[in-house]
Amino acid sequence: MPEQKISFEDGAAYELLMGKWSQLVGDVFLDWLSLPSGLRWIDVGCGNGAFTQLVVDRFAPAEVQGVDPSSGQLVFARKRSAARLAKFQQGDAMALPFDDHRFDAAVMALVIFFVPEPAKGVAEMVRVVRPGGWVSAYAWDIPGRGFPLAAIQDEMLPFGIVPMRPPYPEVSRMDALLELWESAGLEHLDSREIVVQREFASFEEFWTIGLTGASIGEQIASLTNIDAELLKERVRLRLPADAQGRIIYSARAHAIVGRVPK
């Protein structure tokens, strides 16, 4: 049987689920970075442009380049208001299509665990950032169940469904990120945990949006109707609603930043 891989091709579906989460964690991440305005940025693995939009809105950058392998995601990104400044192109995180020292800041937002060789991806960010510039990333804490769909994924296992995960989830551990940044020769390292909450009007909204996640809906659709309903009820029991029927769900990411040596 061929290996199943997570793919992101529907920019609108991604926006409904992960785009919103990316914006929540991205806001905290950018507050923490607290970089000056007028910089030249590269968003590596920009996806549908959710994080790129935050950079454009908050930092008045001189330039923003978004790179992603998915043409479908880039179609959505180019429709954002950020595209008035940001440029988006297909590309490989391990072979960025830019000259050395082109940018002031590079970031991977929720991407590093998809890069086939994470160390090479970090090295490429270092290469394209000027001496003294910033190289940063944040990633869902997959091993620590910080992923926004962890409640659903946990309940899939008793039904014999192994959830699809990024190919290199271990790289999202804080110690792994620190080792990557140190090995890349970056200096003045700083890291932090970011916890964010998202409000859903009801469990039905949480469930419906969750099924738009890459692979989740397709995997659950493989169950019988009875098993699918049972799985849904098991997830519902994990997530008690408040007095207004809302579901408040938390997710956790690890963030890191370092400076390119001068």
C-alpha positions as a Python dict, from the first residue, in 0.01 Angstrom:
ca = {
    (1, 'M'): (0, 0, 0),
    (2, 'P'): (148, 341, -91),
    (3, 'E'): (239, 571, 195),
    (4, 'Q'): (-32, 825, 275),
    (5, 'K'): (82, 1184, 288),
    (6, 'I'): (-84, 1501, 406),
    (7, 'S'): (-132, 1745, 122),
    (8, 'F'): (-269, 2098, 119),
    (9, 'E'): (-424, 2202, -210),
    (10, 'D'): (-752, 2371, -112),
    (11, 'G'): (-661, 2717, 14),
    (12, 'A'): (-1018, 2803, 120),
    (13, 'A'): (-1062, 2483, 322),
    (14, 'Y'): (-723, 2538, 482),
    (15, 'E'): (-827, 2890, 576),
    (16, 'L'): (-1141, 2768, 753),
    (17, 'L'): (-941, 2534, 974),
    (18, 'M'): (-569, 2595, 993),
    (19, 'G'): (-561, 2947, 854),
    (20, 'K'): (-757, 3070, 1155),
    (21, 'W'): (-536, 2882, 1397),
    (22, 'S'): (-227, 3014, 1219),
    (23, 'Q'): (-348, 3370, 1263),
    (24, 'L'): (-413, 3318, 1634),
    (25, 'V'): (-70, 3173, 1707),
    (26, 'G'): (96, 3403, 1453),
    (27, 'D'): (-26, 3713, 1635),
    (28, 'V'): (132, 3596, 1960),
    (29, 'F'): (448, 3491, 1776),
    (30, 'L'): (488, 3831, 1609),
    (31, 'D'): (424, 4015, 1938),
    (32, 'W'): (705, 3808, 2086),
    (33, 'L'): (944, 3869, 1796),
    (34, 'S'): (877, 4243, 1811),
    (35, 'L'): (1076, 4323, 1498),
    (36, 'P'): (1103, 4672, 1347),
    (37, 'S'): (903, 4787, 1047),
    (38, 'G'): (1049, 4823, 700),
    (39, 'L'): (1223, 4485, 687),
    (40, 'R'): (1254, 4242, 396),
    (41, 'W'): (1078, 3917, 489),
    (42, 'I'): (1059, 3567, 345),
    (43, 'D'): (775, 3336, 453),
    (44, 'V'): (897, 2981, 383),
    (45, 'G'): (608, 2741, 333),
    (46, 'C'): (365, 3031, 317),
    (47, 'G'): (68, 2810, 230),
    (48, 'N'): (-242, 3017, 162),
    (49, 'G'): (-77, 3333, 296),
    (50, 'A'): (-236, 3344, 643),
    (51, 'F'): (91, 3434, 817),
    (52, 'T'): (210, 3651, 529),
    (53, 'Q'): (-102, 3863, 574),
    (54, 'L'): (-12, 3925, 939),
    (55, 'V'): (338, 4041, 844),
    (56, 'V'): (204, 4284, 585),
    (57, 'D'): (-67, 4419, 816),
    (58, 'R'): (155, 4465, 1121),
    (59, 'F'): (506, 4553, 1007),
    (60, 'A'): (486, 4773, 697),
    (61, 'P'): (759, 4558, 542),
    (62, 'A'): (975, 4679, 257),
    (63, 'E'): (932, 4341, 87),
    (64, 'V'): (767, 4005, 153),
    (65, 'Q'): (827, 3691, -49),
    (66, 'G'): (615, 3381, 9),
    (67, 'V'): (736, 3040, -111),
    (68, 'D'): (530, 2720, -110),
    (69, 'P'): (516, 2397, -314),
    (70, 'S'): (135, 2398, -347),
    (71, 'S'): (-10, 2580, -646),
    (72, 'G'): (-360, 2554, -497),
    (73, 'Q'): (-256, 2727, -178),
    (74, 'L'): (-75, 3000, -371),
    (75, 'V'): (-387, 3075, -577),
    (76, 'F'): (-566, 3158, -252),
    (77, 'A'): (-269, 3356, -118),
    (78, 'R'): (-261, 3578, -426),
    (79, 'K'): (-623, 3678, -361),
    (80, 'R'): (-543, 3822, -19),
    (81, 'S'): (-503, 4192, 35),
    (82, 'A'): (-143, 4118, 134),
    (83, 'A'): (-75, 4051, -235),
    (84, 'R'): (-66, 4425, -291),
    (85, 'L'): (287, 4397, -152),
    (86, 'A'): (371, 4030, -101),
    (87, 'K'): (486, 3815, -390),
    (88, 'F'): (409, 3443, -395),
    (89, 'Q'): (584, 3171, -591),
    (90, 'Q'): (623, 2795, -596),
    (91, 'G'): (944, 2673, -447),
    (92, 'D'): (1125, 2427, -224),
    (93, 'A'): (1216, 2513, 136),
    (94, 'M'): (1543, 2327, 87),
    (95, 'A'): (1640, 2523, -225),
    (96, 'L'): (1504, 2875, -191),
    (97, 'P'): (1505, 3068, -521),
    (98, 'F'): (1686, 3373, -384),
    (99, 'D'): (2039, 3506, -355),
    (100, 'D'): (2244, 3499, -36),
    (101, 'H'): (2170, 3766, 226),
    (102, 'R'): (1860, 3891, 40),
    (103, 'F'): (1632, 3923, 346),
    (104, 'D'): (1629, 4068, 695),
    (105, 'A'): (1396, 3805, 843),
    (106, 'A'): (1297, 3450, 752),
    (107, 'V'): (1020, 3248, 912),
    (108, 'M'): (864, 2903, 884),
    (109, 'A'): (510, 2916, 1022),
    (110, 'L'): (372, 2567, 1104),
    (111, 'V'): (594, 2417, 835),
    (112, 'I'): (921, 2277, 964),
    (113, 'F'): (782, 1928, 1035),
    (114, 'F'): (689, 1894, 666),
    (115, 'V'): (1040, 1972, 536),
    (116, 'P'): (1208, 1644, 430),
    (117, 'E'): (1542, 1761, 572),
    (118, 'P'): (1463, 2015, 844),
    (119, 'A'): (1831, 2103, 898),
    (120, 'K'): (1866, 2184, 530),
    (121, 'G'): (1557, 2404, 546),
    (122, 'V'): (1702, 2599, 837),
    (123, 'A'): (2036, 2628, 656),
    (124, 'E'): (1857, 2775, 355),
    (125, 'M'): (1689, 3038, 572),
    (126, 'V'): (2028, 3126, 718),
    (127, 'R'): (2174, 3154, 369),
    (128, 'V'): (1916, 3401, 240),
    (129, 'V'): (1916, 3622, 554),
    (130, 'R'): (2174, 3895, 599),
    (131, 'P'): (2426, 3889, 885),
    (132, 'G'): (2248, 4014, 1196),
    (133, 'G'): (1907, 3918, 1056),
    (134, 'W'): (1647, 3694, 1218),
    (135, 'V'): (1565, 3328, 1144),
    (136, 'S'): (1255, 3198, 1319),
    (137, 'A'): (983, 2935, 1323),
    (138, 'Y'): (688, 2808, 1517),
    (139, 'A'): (536, 2460, 1503),
    (140, 'W'): (250, 2275, 1668),
    (141, 'D'): (373, 2059, 1954),
    (142, 'I'): (273, 1734, 1783),
    (143, 'P'): (436, 1490, 2033),
    (144, 'G'): (280, 1685, 2322),
    (145, 'R'): (-70, 1678, 2167),
    (146, 'G'): (-72, 2051, 2101),
    (147, 'F'): (-217, 2009, 1751),
    (148, 'P'): (-563, 2166, 1703),
    (149, 'L'): (-713, 1832, 1593),
    (150, 'A'): (-560, 1617, 1868),
    (151, 'A'): (-898, 1547, 2031),
    (152, 'I'): (-1030, 1395, 1709),
    (153, 'Q'): (-708, 1212, 1627),
    (154, 'D'): (-696, 1048, 1971),
    (155, 'E'): (-1043, 903, 1924),
    (156, 'M'): (-967, 771, 1575),
    (157, 'L'): (-719, 518, 1712),
    (158, 'P'): (-974, 284, 1883),
    (159, 'F'): (-1143, 252, 1544),
    (160, 'G'): (-825, 129, 1381),
    (161, 'I'): (-749, 457, 1205),
    (162, 'V'): (-395, 588, 1241),
    (163, 'P'): (-417, 965, 1193),
    (164, 'M'): (-194, 1115, 929),
    (165, 'R'): (67, 1338, 1084),
    (166, 'P'): (346, 1551, 945),
    (167, 'P'): (637, 1330, 838),
    (168, 'Y'): (876, 1470, 1101),
    (169, 'P'): (663, 1550, 1410),
    (170, 'E'): (955, 1510, 1650),
    (171, 'V'): (1118, 1825, 1513),
    (172, 'S'): (844, 2031, 1682),
    (173, 'R'): (981, 1949, 2027),
    (174, 'M'): (1146, 2249, 2188),
    (175, 'D'): (1476, 2068, 2241),
    (176, 'A'): (1479, 1959, 1876),
    (177, 'L'): (1420, 2314, 1754),
    (178, 'L'): (1696, 2448, 1977),
    (179, 'E'): (1936, 2182, 1846),
    (180, 'L'): (1851, 2272, 1486),
    (181, 'W'): (1908, 2643, 1543),
    (182, 'E'): (2233, 2583, 1731),
    (183, 'S'): (2361, 2345, 1464),
    (184, 'A'): (2286, 2607, 1197),
    (185, 'G'): (2524, 2845, 1376),
    (186, 'L'): (2256, 3092, 1479),
    (187, 'E'): (2321, 3316, 1778),
    (188, 'H'): (2120, 3487, 2055),
    (189, 'L'): (1862, 3211, 2054),
    (190, 'D'): (1528, 3261, 2225),
    (191, 'S'): (1232, 3026, 2247),
    (192, 'R'): (888, 3007, 2402),
    (193, 'E'): (570, 2805, 2422),
    (194, 'I'): (259, 2962, 2273),
    (195, 'V'): (-88, 2853, 2386),
    (196, 'V'): (-391, 2989, 2201),
    (197, 'Q'): (-765, 2930, 2228),
    (198, 'R'): (-1028, 2925, 1958),
    (199, 'E'): (-1399, 2960, 2024),
    (200, 'F'): (-1654, 2753, 1834),
    (201, 'A'): (-2024, 2840, 1854),
    (202, 'S'): (-2110, 2474, 1914),
    (203, 'F'): (-1967, 2125, 1902),
    (204, 'E'): (-2124, 2084, 1558),
    (205, 'E'): (-1920, 2378, 1432),
    (206, 'F'): (-1602, 2235, 1583),
    (207, 'W'): (-1672, 1895, 1427),
    (208, 'T'): (-1765, 2027, 1084),
    (209, 'I'): (-1459, 2248, 1063),
    (210, 'G'): (-1238, 1969, 1196),
    (211, 'L'): (-1345, 1740, 914),
    (212, 'T'): (-1211, 1991, 661),
    (213, 'G'): (-861, 1915, 790),
    (214, 'A'): (-621, 1748, 549),
    (215, 'S'): (-697, 1373, 561),
    (216, 'I'): (-923, 1382, 870),
    (217, 'G'): (-1255, 1394, 686),
    (218, 'E'): (-1143, 1140, 429),
    (219, 'Q'): (-1025, 896, 694),
    (220, 'I'): (-1344, 923, 900),
    (221, 'A'): (-1552, 881, 584),
    (222, 'S'): (-1400, 534, 553),
    (223, 'L'): (-1589, 424, 866),
    (224, 'T'): (-1938, 282, 870),
    (225, 'N'): (-2210, 533, 960),
    (226, 'I'): (-2248, 371, 1302),
    (227, 'D'): (-1877, 389, 1381),
    (228, 'A'): (-1852, 746, 1251),
    (229, 'E'): (-2133, 855, 1483),
    (230, 'L'): (-1976, 670, 1774),
    (231, 'L'): (-1642, 839, 1711),
    (232, 'K'): (-1816, 1176, 1697),
    (233, 'E'): (-1985, 1114, 2032),
    (234, 'R'): (-1656, 1010, 2190),
    (235, 'V'): (-1502, 1338, 2077),
    (236, 'R'): (-1806, 1530, 2205),
    (237, 'L'): (-1755, 1381, 2551),
    (238, 'R'): (-1398, 1511, 2551),
    (239, 'L'): (-1514, 1866, 2484),
    (240, 'P'): (-1788, 1978, 2723),
    (241, 'A'): (-1964, 2295, 2609),
    (242, 'D'): (-2007, 2603, 2826),
    (243, 'A'): (-2343, 2745, 2935),
    (244, 'Q'): (-2389, 2904, 2592),
    (245, 'G'): (-2309, 2580, 2411),
    (246, 'R'): (-1968, 2703, 2295),
    (247, 'I'): (-1656, 2492, 2268),
    (248, 'I'): (-1332, 2661, 2378),
    (249, 'Y'): (-1039, 2463, 2241),
    (250, 'S'): (-672, 2518, 2314),
    (251, 'A'): (-370, 2443, 2097),
    (252, 'R'): (1, 2474, 2172),
    (253, 'A'): (301, 2559, 1959),
    (254, 'H'): (674, 2595, 2015),
    (255, 'A'): (854, 2900, 1880),
    (256, 'I'): (1220, 2982, 1824),
    (257, 'V'): (1429, 3267, 1687),
    (258, 'G'): (1800, 3327, 1634),
    (259, 'R'): (2030, 3582, 1471),
    (260, 'V'): (2262, 3519, 1177),
    (261, 'P'): (2621, 3584, 1294),
    (262, 'K'): (2769, 3915, 1180),
}
